[in-house]
Amino acid sequence: MLFCIATETIAQVRKTATPAKTKKTSTTPTVTKSIAIELLRSSTEQASRMIGTELKALGVQMESIDEESIYNNPKNGQKSGELLQVRTSLICSHKIQIDIRANANDQIQRIDWYLNDVPKEGFFALEKVLGYRKWQALSPNLFLNNNLIAEVTEMGSSGEDKNQFTYAISLTKTDPFVLPVMAKVFSTDTLTVHNNPEEAGQSVVQFLRGQGNKFLYKSSNILTSYQGKGISKINGYTTTYMFAEGTSVTVSSNKYQKLNAIDFSFTDPLVHNKIKKWFRLNNWTDDGEGDEEGDLIYSKNNLKCTNNDKEKYIRFAVSPYITDIATRYQNTDPIDASSLVSYYLNMEKATLKTFLAENYLTSIKVNWPGRDMTYQAGAFPHDFYFKSPADSLCYVSYEYQLSDTWSRIIYFSTGDKAYYEKMKTDLLKNAEDPKSKVIVNYSDKQFDKTRMYYITIFSKEKDIENKRKKQDALLAQQRREKAEAEEKARIKAEKDAKTSADIQKVGDILIQGLEQINRRKGNN
């Protein structure tokens, strides 16, 4: 059973000396061992051993270890970039997993504990071992000890057993932070993707301190996506600035460290309302409601603001200006075969237009020999461009002007040979599915002028419809031609018959004439 000694801690089960009996026996409560600080100051191997020992005492066995290396912009699955972080996952019994994240020097930055469907007693036992409840409580689930943070999340009961719950515990180191004397003034009027994220964070701290909010700490995180074979690529970075009374600000940037967003989160509705008024959102363009209940969207220049009074947050999304083609192109990522087709088939035309503009490069024209891109406001909105894995320009056109002779819906081209081969292979494999809605055509010969390979994708339904229409048209034509031939034959037969009758009549007249002549000769 999980946490079979749930009411006892490691320190309590160790054998201790029995005090001598006296008339007045004084017993000192056993001090619960705290290892959270030790873990965050250890190497990965040391921390793994400590965790294994403590969990074993609680009835949990370590079963396996997974490792993931996070590199700065790895290409083609190779370890070509700078090693930024290593994640070591301890897979344990009872659906427990512990992720240890360390930097390239094996200095632990964060330890995340995931406990799925465990009894509360077991969770409380682990809390006692970690000991973070003795730290300064910033909130019921957030604790601070100098440069160390512990955050607890309870996600409720997910299984049939309502006495078992799912928890997450994050042990993190804070980042050093010193507010410059001449920090830049925070203003939404000057926010662009080219703002330094660190300087943006400093200006936010200065701004909120000026509004009476006490700054507590700063912590950073790396956003990644797994690529397989123990390697992940970086998607971006986040830095959170925590203040008293549950106020926090998260500054996000992409993998190129270009500013993406600044998110304000509050627990006090009065603080939220005060900051909201300072931004004067009533002077922005009202873009209506957002996806989440309570979301109200506002826009100004290159910014989109989402305010939610119910959940008490204000989020600023920062986008490149539409004429900043270099940055917009840099922000793109390759599309995979499944998405290439499903976007067209499953998204409404208007929704797809917006999606492409937000995630890819649109509204441009290209001089293909030189790959020169310039802004063109009137470009077809469903033509879009992006980088291949080898940083080669790619082009896709979604076509809607289909006809009885035209069923092509997607045109894909790239100068990246390896990307072309993978896209071709995946598209052909998907097209083999009997449920597939497309037909794939390709050419392995590169266009000389553009130096691009291309793949064309046709609508199977439209193609079948067009073929049926062609077949119907052919059959109708054949029927018409047959009817016309039969009519011509009938007319000819009638004409021939009439001609024959006329000839016969003339012959009869001639015969009658000869007979009359002969009779006259006989009478003479």
Tab-separated table of C-alpha atoms in Angstrom, residues 113 115 118-120 123-124 127 132-133 140-141 151-158 162-170:
chain	number	residue	atom	x	y	z
A	113	TRP	CA	6.977	15.981	-8.018
A	115	LEU	CA	1.738	12.254	-7.389
A	118	VAL	CA	-2.480	8.958	-3.750
A	119	PRO	CA	-4.108	9.099	-0.305
A	120	LYS	CA	-3.868	12.376	1.554
A	123	PHE	CA	0.970	13.228	0.554
A	124	PHE	CA	1.163	14.708	4.061
A	127	GLU	CA	5.359	17.041	2.863
A	132	TYR	CA	8.742	23.254	3.145
A	133	ARG	CA	5.698	23.944	5.334
A	140	PRO	CA	-1.598	28.614	1.502
A	141	ASN	CA	0.288	26.802	-1.275
A	151	GLU	CA	4.650	25.547	-4.677
A	152	VAL	CA	1.912	22.967	-4.113
A	153	THR	CA	-1.019	22.227	-6.407
A	154	GLU	CA	-3.887	19.884	-5.566
A	155	MET	CA	-5.809	18.715	-8.629
A	156	GLY	CA	-8.550	16.797	-6.871
A	157	SER	CA	-9.720	13.236	-7.254
A	158	SER	CA	-9.636	11.789	-10.750
A	162	LYS	CA	-12.622	9.528	-3.955
A	163	ASN	CA	-10.095	9.191	-1.122
A	164	GLN	CA	-7.164	9.425	-3.534
A	165	PHE	CA	-5.966	12.708	-4.985
A	166	THR	CA	-3.499	14.081	-7.489
A	167	TYR	CA	-0.837	16.564	-6.389
A	168	ALA	CA	2.093	18.463	-7.854
A	169	ILE	CA	4.956	19.899	-5.828
A	170	SER	CA	7.542	22.226	-7.397
